[in-house]
PDB file of C-alpha atoms in Angstrom:
ATOM      1  CA  UNK A  15     102.098 105.847  92.715  1.00  0.00           C
ATOM      2  CA  UNK A  16      99.996 106.536  95.819  1.00  0.00           C
ATOM      3  CA  UNK A  17      99.360 110.277  95.995  1.00  0.00           C
ATOM      4  CA  UNK A  18      97.820 112.620  98.550  1.00  0.00           C
ATOM      5  CA  UNK A  19      94.208 111.334  98.331  1.00  0.00           C
ATOM      6  CA  UNK A  20      95.351 107.727  98.763  1.00  0.00           C
ATOM      7  CA  UNK A  21      97.859 108.510 101.494  1.00  0.00           C
ATOM      8  CA  UNK A  22      95.381 110.537 103.542  1.00  0.00           C
ATOM      9  CA  UNK A  23      93.081 107.523 103.642  1.00  0.00           C
ATOM     10  CA  UNK A  24      95.937 105.107 104.342  1.00  0.00           C
ATOM     11  CA  UNK A  25      97.009 107.319 107.245  1.00  0.00           C
ATOM     12  CA  UNK A  26      93.560 107.294 108.831  1.00  0.00           C
ATOM     13  CA  UNK A  27      93.140 103.538 108.475  1.00  0.00           C
ATOM     14  CA  UNK A  28      96.621 102.737 109.739  1.00  0.00           C
ATOM     15  CA  UNK A  29      96.176 105.064 112.706  1.00  0.00           C
ATOM     16  CA  UNK A  30      92.807 103.599 113.626  1.00  0.00           C
ATOM     17  CA  UNK A  31      94.313 100.142 113.898  1.00  0.00           C
ATOM     18  CA  UNK A  32      97.844 100.810 115.164  1.00  0.00           C
ATOM     19  CA  UNK A  33      98.023 103.967 117.285  1.00  0.00           C
ATOM     20  CA  UNK A  34      98.454 103.111 120.972  1.00  0.00           C
ATOM     21  CA  UNK A  35     100.098  99.774 120.211  1.00  0.00           C
ATOM     22  CA  UNK A  36     103.737  98.893 120.753  1.00  0.00           C
ATOM     23  CA  UNK A  37     106.058  97.925 117.920  1.00  0.00           C
ATOM     24  CA  UNK A  38     107.341  94.494 118.929  1.00  0.00           C
ATOM     25  CA  UNK A  39     109.594  93.750 115.985  1.00  0.00           C
ATOM     26  CA  UNK A  40     110.752  95.417 112.787  1.00  0.00           C
ATOM     27  CA  UNK A  41     112.462  93.385 110.112  1.00  0.00           C
ATOM     28  CA  UNK A  42     113.829  94.932 106.909  1.00  0.00           C
ATOM     29  CA  UNK A  43     114.269  92.219 104.285  1.00  0.00           C
ATOM     30  CA  UNK A  44     115.535  94.455 101.480  1.00  0.00           C
ATOM     31  CA  UNK A  45     118.071  96.875 102.957  1.00  0.00           C
ATOM     32  CA  UNK A  46     119.689  98.384  99.864  1.00  0.00           C
ATOM     33  CA  UNK A  47     117.864 101.747 100.158  1.00  0.00           C
ATOM     34  CA  UNK A  48     118.429 102.195 103.886  1.00  0.00           C
ATOM     35  CA  UNK A  49     120.650 105.127 104.849  1.00  0.00           C
ATOM     36  CA  UNK A  50     120.627 103.926 108.465  1.00  0.00           C
ATOM     37  CA  UNK A  51     121.573 100.341 109.446  1.00  0.00           C
ATOM     38  CA  UNK A  52     118.640  98.063 110.213  1.00  0.00           C
ATOM     39  CA  UNK A  53     120.053  97.460 113.681  1.00  0.00           C
ATOM     40  CA  UNK A  54     119.630 101.157 114.488  1.00  0.00           C
ATOM     41  CA  UNK A  55     115.992 101.117 113.351  1.00  0.00           C
ATOM     42  CA  UNK A  56     115.385  98.129 115.617  1.00  0.00           C
ATOM     43  CA  UNK A  57     117.268  99.564 118.591  1.00  0.00           C
ATOM     44  CA  UNK A  58     115.394 102.882 118.460  1.00  0.00           C
ATOM     45  CA  UNK A  59     111.874 101.787 117.457  1.00  0.00           C
ATOM     46  CA  UNK A  60     111.251  98.317 118.842  1.00  0.00           C
ATOM     47  CA  UNK A  61     109.452  98.381 122.176  1.00  0.00           C
ATOM     48  CA  UNK A  62     108.097 101.864 121.527  1.00  0.00           C
ATOM     49  CA  UNK A  63     104.411 102.848 121.498  1.00  0.00           C
ATOM     50  CA  UNK A  64     103.077 104.349 118.263  1.00  0.00           C
ATOM     51  CA  UNK A  65     101.582 107.733 119.142  1.00  0.00           C
ATOM     52  CA  UNK A  66     100.390 108.904 115.741  1.00  0.00           C
ATOM     53  CA  UNK A  67     100.792 108.823 111.964  1.00  0.00           C
ATOM     54  CA  UNK A  68     101.176 111.876 109.760  1.00  0.00           C
ATOM     55  CA  UNK A  69     101.246 112.418 106.029  1.00  0.00           C
ATOM     56  CA  UNK A  70     103.788 114.895 104.714  1.00  0.00           C
ATOM     57  CA  UNK A  71     103.946 115.239 100.939  1.00  0.00           C
ATOM     58  CA  UNK A  72     104.114 111.699  99.555  1.00  0.00           C
ATOM     59  CA  UNK A  73     105.452 110.218 102.781  1.00  0.00           C
ATOM     60  CA  UNK A  74     103.857 108.700 105.855  1.00  0.00           C
ATOM     61  CA  UNK A  75     105.579 109.326 109.184  1.00  0.00           C
ATOM     62  CA  UNK A  76     105.035 106.953 112.125  1.00  0.00           C
ATOM     63  CA  UNK A  77     105.531 108.898 115.386  1.00  0.00           C
ATOM     64  CA  UNK A  78     106.745 106.932 118.411  1.00  0.00           C
ATOM     65  CA  UNK A  79     106.618 107.745 122.122  1.00  0.00           C
ATOM     66  CA  UNK A  80     110.376 108.301 122.407  1.00  0.00           C
ATOM     67  CA  UNK A  81     110.143 111.141 119.869  1.00  0.00           C
ATOM     68  CA  UNK A  82     111.591 109.234 116.923  1.00  0.00           C
ATOM     69  CA  UNK A  83     109.911 108.851 113.546  1.00  0.00           C
ATOM     70  CA  UNK A  84     109.790 106.172 110.888  1.00  0.00           C
ATOM     71  CA  UNK A  85     109.389 107.696 107.435  1.00  0.00           C
ATOM     72  CA  UNK A  86     107.840 105.650 104.612  1.00  0.00           C
ATOM     73  CA  UNK A  87     107.843 106.608 100.928  1.00  0.00           C
ATOM     74  CA  UNK A  88     106.037 103.999  98.825  1.00  0.00           C
ATOM     75  CA  UNK A  89     107.525 105.327  95.577  1.00  0.00           C
ATOM     76  CA  UNK A  90     105.896 104.032  92.365  1.00  0.00           C
ATOM     77  CA  UNK A  91     104.748 100.510  93.209  1.00  0.00           C
ATOM     78  CA  UNK A  92     105.037 100.192  96.978  1.00  0.00           C
ATOM     79  CA  UNK A  93     102.053  98.834  98.908  1.00  0.00           C
ATOM     80  CA  UNK A  94     101.010  97.876 102.435  1.00  0.00           C
ATOM     81  CA  UNK A  95      99.162  94.765 103.591  1.00  0.00           C
ATOM     82  CA  UNK A  96      97.822  93.556 106.930  1.00  0.00           C
ATOM     83  CA  UNK A  97      98.726  90.070 108.100  1.00  0.00           C
ATOM     84  CA  UNK A  98      98.641  87.895 111.208  1.00  0.00           C
ATOM     85  CA  UNK A  99     100.986  85.102 112.293  1.00  0.00           C
ATOM     86  CA  UNK A 100     102.895  84.655 109.018  1.00  0.00           C
ATOM     87  CA  UNK A 101     103.536  87.167 106.253  1.00  0.00           C
ATOM     88  CA  UNK A 102     102.916  85.531 102.894  1.00  0.00           C
ATOM     89  CA  UNK A 103     102.998  88.701 100.790  1.00  0.00           C
ATOM     90  CA  UNK A 104     105.393  88.597  97.841  1.00  0.00           C
ATOM     91  CA  UNK A 105     108.145  91.185  97.323  1.00  0.00           C
ATOM     92  CA  UNK A 106     108.180  92.202 100.984  1.00  0.00           C
ATOM     93  CA  UNK A 107     110.570  95.032 101.810  1.00  0.00           C
ATOM     94  CA  UNK A 108     109.855  95.241 105.542  1.00  0.00           C
ATOM     95  CA  UNK A 109     107.633  93.801 108.250  1.00  0.00           C
ATOM     96  CA  UNK A 110     106.300  95.652 111.295  1.00  0.00           C
ATOM     97  CA  UNK A 111     104.726  93.503 114.031  1.00  0.00           C
ATOM     98  CA  UNK A 112     102.858  95.070 116.954  1.00  0.00           C
ATOM     99  CA  UNK A 113     102.251  93.733 120.456  1.00  0.00           C
ATOM    100  CA  UNK A 114      98.749  92.423 119.689  1.00  0.00           C
ATOM    101  CA  UNK A 115     100.050  90.329 116.782  1.00  0.00           C
ATOM    102  CA  UNK A 116      99.016  92.739 114.034  1.00  0.00           C
ATOM    103  CA  UNK A 117     101.498  92.634 111.179  1.00  0.00           C
ATOM    104  CA  UNK A 118     102.057  95.245 108.488  1.00  0.00           C
ATOM    105  CA  UNK A 119     103.944  94.132 105.378  1.00  0.00           C
ATOM    106  CA  UNK A 120     105.448  96.760 103.097  1.00  0.00           C
ATOM    107  CA  UNK A 121     105.989  95.399  99.594  1.00  0.00           C
ATOM    108  CA  UNK A 122     107.433  96.576  96.296  1.00  0.00           C
ATOM    109  CA  UNK A 123     108.380  94.425  93.318  1.00  0.00           C
ATOM    110  CA  UNK A 124     110.744  97.197  92.163  1.00  0.00           C
ATOM    111  CA  UNK A 125     112.439  97.281  95.589  1.00  0.00           C
ATOM    112  CA  UNK A 126     112.316 101.082  95.525  1.00  0.00           C
ATOM    113  CA  UNK A 127     110.392 101.782  98.768  1.00  0.00           C
ATOM    114  CA  UNK A 128     112.311 104.143 101.061  1.00  0.00           C
ATOM    115  CA  UNK A 129     112.346 103.752 104.854  1.00  0.00           C
ATOM    116  CA  UNK A 130     113.906 106.611 106.816  1.00  0.00           C
ATOM    117  CA  UNK A 131     114.724 107.005 110.489  1.00  0.00           C
ATOM    118  CA  UNK A 132     113.895 110.541 111.648  1.00  0.00           C
ATOM    119  CA  UNK A 133     113.443 112.164 108.215  1.00  0.00           C
ATOM    120  CA  UNK A 134     114.396 115.825 107.903  1.00  0.00           C
ATOM    121  CA  UNK A 135     111.507 118.303 108.333  1.00  0.00           C
ATOM    122  CA  UNK A 136     110.126 119.526 105.007  1.00  0.00           C
ATOM    123  CA  UNK A 137     110.714 123.113 103.923  1.00  0.00           C
ATOM    124  CA  UNK A 138     108.526 123.004 100.792  1.00  0.00           C
ATOM    125  CA  UNK A 139     104.774 123.484 101.399  1.00  0.00           C
ATOM    126  CA  UNK A 140     102.372 120.596 101.031  1.00  0.00           C
ATOM    127  CA  UNK A 141      99.883 120.793  98.159  1.00  0.00           C
ATOM    128  CA  UNK A 142      96.973 120.976 100.607  1.00  0.00           C
ATOM    129  CA  UNK A 143      98.608 123.698 102.676  1.00  0.00           C
ATOM    130  CA  UNK A 144      99.415 126.424 100.137  1.00  0.00           C
ATOM    131  CA  UNK A 145      99.077 129.927 101.485  1.00  0.00           C
ATOM    132  CA  UNK A 146      97.254 132.569  99.476  1.00  0.00           C
ATOM    133  CA  UNK A 147      99.500 133.978  96.765  1.00  0.00           C
ATOM    134  CA  UNK A 148     102.263 131.410  97.312  1.00  0.00           C
ATOM    135  CA  UNK A 149     102.247 130.104  93.745  1.00  0.00           C
ATOM    136  CA  UNK A 150     102.060 133.618  92.302  1.00  0.00           C
ATOM    137  CA  UNK A 151     105.438 134.338  93.879  1.00  0.00           C
ATOM    138  CA  UNK A 152     106.967 130.869  93.533  1.00  0.00           C
ATOM    139  CA  UNK A 153     106.357 130.590  89.782  1.00  0.00           C
ATOM    140  CA  UNK A 154     107.737 134.025  88.825  1.00  0.00           C
ATOM    141  CA  UNK A 155     111.269 132.858  87.970  1.00  0.00           C
ATOM    142  CA  UNK A 156     110.462 129.356  86.733  1.00  0.00           C
ATOM    143  CA  UNK A 157     110.267 128.924  82.962  1.00  0.00           C
ATOM    144  CA  UNK A 158     109.853 125.137  82.894  1.00  0.00           C
ATOM    145  CA  UNK A 159     106.558 123.436  81.951  1.00  0.00           C
ATOM    146  CA  UNK A 160     103.997 123.801  84.722  1.00  0.00           C
ATOM    147  CA  UNK A 161     103.474 120.035  84.881  1.00  0.00           C
ATOM    148  CA  UNK A 162     107.149 119.492  85.721  1.00  0.00           C
ATOM    149  CA  UNK A 163     107.115 122.284  88.290  1.00  0.00           C
ATOM    150  CA  UNK A 164     104.128 120.850  90.140  1.00  0.00           C
ATOM    151  CA  UNK A 165     105.522 117.310  90.284  1.00  0.00           C
ATOM    152  CA  UNK A 166     109.241 117.700  90.949  1.00  0.00           C
ATOM    153  CA  UNK A 167     108.749 118.448  94.666  1.00  0.00           C
ATOM    154  CA  UNK A 168     110.818 121.647  94.597  1.00  0.00           C
ATOM    155  CA  UNK A 169     107.861 124.056  94.654  1.00  0.00           C
ATOM    156  CA  UNK A 170     104.965 121.962  95.969  1.00  0.00           C
ATOM    157  CA  UNK A 171     105.056 118.594  97.740  1.00  0.00           C
ATOM    158  CA  UNK A 172     102.691 115.684  97.215  1.00  0.00           C
ATOM    159  CA  UNK A 173     101.455 116.000  93.622  1.00  0.00           C
ATOM    160  CA  UNK A 174     102.243 113.111  91.274  1.00  0.00           C
ATOM    161  CA  UNK A 175     101.779 112.316  87.619  1.00  0.00           C
ATOM    162  CA  UNK A 176      98.120 111.322  87.683  1.00  0.00           C
ATOM    163  CA  UNK A 177      96.716 114.135  89.768  1.00  0.00           C
ATOM    164  CA  UNK A 178      98.756 116.881  88.116  1.00  0.00           C
ATOM    165  CA  UNK A 179      96.972 116.051  84.858  1.00  0.00           C
ATOM    166  CA  UNK A 180      93.657 116.262  86.690  1.00  0.00           C
ATOM    167  CA  UNK A 181      94.563 119.568  88.331  1.00  0.00           C
ATOM    168  CA  UNK A 182      95.647 121.196  85.077  1.00  0.00           C
ATOM    169  CA  UNK A 183      92.517 119.892  83.357  1.00  0.00           C
ATOM    170  CA  UNK A 184      90.367 121.381  86.125  1.00  0.00           C
ATOM    171  CA  UNK A 185      92.212 124.713  85.824  1.00  0.00           C
ATOM    172  CA  UNK A 186      92.087 124.575  82.002  1.00  0.00           C
ATOM    173  CA  UNK A 187      95.846 125.157  81.751  1.00  0.00           C
ATOM    174  CA  UNK A 188      98.002 123.274  79.250  1.00  0.00           C
ATOM    175  CA  UNK A 189     100.665 121.095  80.886  1.00  0.00           C
ATOM    176  CA  UNK A 190     103.165 122.621  78.414  1.00  0.00           C
ATOM    177  CA  UNK A 191     102.603 126.159  79.712  1.00  0.00           C
ATOM    178  CA  UNK A 192     105.720 127.914  81.011  1.00  0.00           C
ATOM    179  CA  UNK A 193     105.189 128.451  84.714  1.00  0.00           C
ATOM    180  CA  UNK A 194     106.216 132.123  84.747  1.00  0.00           C
ATOM    181  CA  UNK A 195     103.980 132.955  81.793  1.00  0.00           C
ATOM    182  CA  UNK A 196     100.760 131.938  83.504  1.00  0.00           C
ATOM    183  CA  UNK A 197      98.773 135.074  84.454  1.00  0.00           C
ATOM    184  CA  UNK A 198      98.045 135.778  88.113  1.00  0.00           C
ATOM    185  CA  UNK A 199      94.312 135.190  87.765  1.00  0.00           C
ATOM    186  CA  UNK A 200      94.949 131.753  86.256  1.00  0.00           C
ATOM    187  CA  UNK A 201      97.409 130.915  89.027  1.00  0.00           C
ATOM    188  CA  UNK A 202      94.633 131.620  91.507  1.00  0.00           C
ATOM    189  CA  UNK A 203      92.411 129.231  89.538  1.00  0.00           C
ATOM    190  CA  UNK A 204      95.236 126.684  89.611  1.00  0.00           C
ATOM    191  CA  UNK A 205      95.644 127.008  93.388  1.00  0.00           C
ATOM    192  CA  UNK A 206      91.941 126.351  93.892  1.00  0.00           C
ATOM    193  CA  UNK A 207      92.041 123.431  91.441  1.00  0.00           C
ATOM    194  CA  UNK A 208      94.794 121.747  93.457  1.00  0.00           C
ATOM    195  CA  UNK A 209      92.640 121.634  96.575  1.00  0.00           C
ATOM    196  CA  UNK A 210      89.424 120.799  94.719  1.00  0.00           C
ATOM    197  CA  UNK A 211      90.853 117.871  92.761  1.00  0.00           C
ATOM    198  CA  UNK A 212      92.725 116.330  95.680  1.00  0.00           C
ATOM    199  CA  UNK A 213      89.889 116.630  98.194  1.00  0.00           C
ATOM    200  CA  UNK A 214      87.271 115.348  95.733  1.00  0.00           C
ATOM    201  CA  UNK A 215      89.456 112.359  94.892  1.00  0.00           C
ATOM    202  CA  UNK A 216      89.913 111.548  98.566  1.00  0.00           C
ATOM    203  CA  UNK A 217      86.144 111.722  99.075  1.00  0.00           C
ATOM    204  CA  UNK A 218      85.549 109.347  96.152  1.00  0.00           C
ATOM    205  CA  UNK A 219      88.116 106.784  97.300  1.00  0.00           C
ATOM    206  CA  UNK A 220      86.931 106.947 100.910  1.00  0.00           C
ATOM    207  CA  UNK A 221      83.340 106.416  99.837  1.00  0.00           C
ATOM    208  CA  UNK A 222      84.162 103.349  97.740  1.00  0.00           C
ATOM    209  CA  UNK A 223      87.111 101.879  99.679  1.00  0.00           C
ATOM    210  CA  UNK A 224      86.755 103.150 103.257  1.00  0.00           C
ATOM    211  CA  UNK A 225      89.168 100.660 104.841  1.00  0.00           C
ATOM    212  CA  UNK A 226      91.905 100.545 102.209  1.00  0.00           C
ATOM    213  CA  UNK A 227      95.634 100.806 102.851  1.00  0.00           C
ATOM    214  CA  UNK A 228      96.511  99.978  99.228  1.00  0.00           C
ATOM    215  CA  UNK A 229      96.037 102.050  96.078  1.00  0.00           C
ATOM    216  CA  UNK A 230      92.699 101.452  94.341  1.00  0.00           C
ATOM    217  CA  UNK A 231      91.124 102.117  90.942  1.00  0.00           C
ATOM    218  CA  UNK A 232      91.159 105.564  89.399  1.00  0.00           C
ATOM    219  CA  UNK A 233      88.325 105.195  86.928  1.00  0.00           C
ATOM    220  CA  UNK A 234      86.812 108.362  88.368  1.00  0.00           C
ATOM    221  CA  UNK A 235      89.654 110.513  86.997  1.00  0.00           C
ATOM    222  CA  UNK A 236      88.577 112.908  84.261  1.00  0.00           C
ATOM    223  CA  UNK A 237      91.546 113.102  81.876  1.00  0.00           C
ATOM    224  CA  UNK A 238      94.381 110.911  83.191  1.00  0.00           C
ATOM    225  CA  UNK A 239      92.906 107.828  81.559  1.00  0.00           C
ATOM    226  CA  UNK A 240      95.675 105.792  79.865  1.00  0.00           C
ATOM    227  CA  UNK A 241      93.323 103.221  78.382  1.00  0.00           C
ATOM    228  CA  UNK A 242      90.660 105.658  77.177  1.00  0.00           C
ATOM    229  CA  UNK A 243      90.452 108.126  74.284  1.00  0.00           C
ATOM    230  CA  UNK A 244      87.787 110.406  75.787  1.00  0.00           C
ATOM    231  CA  UNK A 245      87.403 112.298  79.045  1.00  0.00           C
ATOM    232  CA  UNK A 246      84.394 111.542  81.210  1.00  0.00           C
ATOM    233  CA  UNK A 247      82.860 114.644  79.601  1.00  0.00           C
ATOM    234  CA  UNK A 248      83.439 113.227  76.114  1.00  0.00           C
ATOM    235  CA  UNK A 249      86.414 115.374  75.069  1.00  0.00           C
ATOM    236  CA  UNK A 250      89.261 113.886  73.048  1.00  0.00           C
ATOM    237  CA  UNK A 251      92.247 113.056  75.234  1.00  0.00           C
ATOM    238  CA  UNK A 252      95.574 114.212  73.836  1.00  0.00           C
ATOM    239  CA  UNK A 253      98.672 112.277  74.881  1.00  0.00           C
ATOM    240  CA  UNK A 254     102.294 113.411  75.067  1.00  0.00           C
ATOM    241  CA  UNK A 255     105.453 113.005  77.112  1.00  0.00           C
ATOM    242  CA  UNK A 256     106.840 115.757  79.359  1.00  0.00           C
ATOM    243  CA  UNK A 257     110.104 115.114  81.150  1.00  0.00           C
ATOM    244  CA  UNK A 258     109.689 111.371  80.568  1.00  0.00           C
ATOM    245  CA  UNK A 259     106.182 111.373  82.071  1.00  0.00           C
ATOM    246  CA  UNK A 260     103.110 110.317  80.140  1.00  0.00           C
ATOM    247  CA  UNK A 261     100.766 113.292  80.005  1.00  0.00           C
ATOM    248  CA  UNK A 262      97.046 113.474  79.291  1.00  0.00           C
ATOM    249  CA  UNK A 263      95.259 116.727  78.450  1.00  0.00           C
ATOM    250  CA  UNK A 264      92.697 118.311  76.106  1.00  0.00           C
ATOM    251  CA  UNK A 265      92.661 120.942  73.382  1.00  0.00           C
ATOM    252  CA  UNK A 266      90.599 123.242  75.617  1.00  0.00           C
ATOM    253  CA  UNK A 267      93.474 123.692  78.081  1.00  0.00           C
ATOM    254  CA  UNK A 268      95.086 127.073  77.443  1.00  0.00           C
ATOM    255  CA  UNK A 269      98.774 127.280  76.562  1.00  0.00           C
ATOM    256  CA  UNK A 270     100.833 130.122  78.067  1.00  0.00           C
ATOM    257  CA  UNK A 271     104.227 130.742  76.425  1.00  0.00           C
TER     258      UNK A 271
END
């Protein structure tokens, strides 16, 4: 699943190529996850100039001149691809064509991508916009495993399965730790780890794939390494399942119960 580091780069690259252009046509091929009829998307967005693109949590929002937004959640396997003239990408969910002929295909073999017209404003803070002390207060009454808390989108937005393992590894906190049992000083470490891991990952991806709008390799990850038995530092990787999510961690990560 594309997460914050990927989406931040996608946003920049999409904006560089599309902002200021007019959406000529929008065609949704797979409509089963639309909550608004395709005709309404077309009526409201076609002929409108794209003014900007924002990332909010795990979504990208396309902002048009008439004040409306197109929300895009790529879910687990969604991807985006440039094309001109004819879209030949398999498993296409939707096509956006702009006035200069630039085409953007949104694909997903699972057909799970979500397109939203004027998505509701978020009330949960983004992982890169946590205020000081927020987690100290937010975790007080939550007894579930910290990995679940950080990924379910109810406390923090934007963290997925891969990067939560990296964050907890950086903070040296076991993914099985009960959220409300983590001491305040360790929560401060965790808050810093969230920003450090996500910004460092974005830097790495941008350096190696500066123009990408599709998810790239994650060989640089320290502990979330499904095909490896050791971390990049040589520690043994322990594997388990938490809330139906594959989890990767090390013995050195402290458990709080």
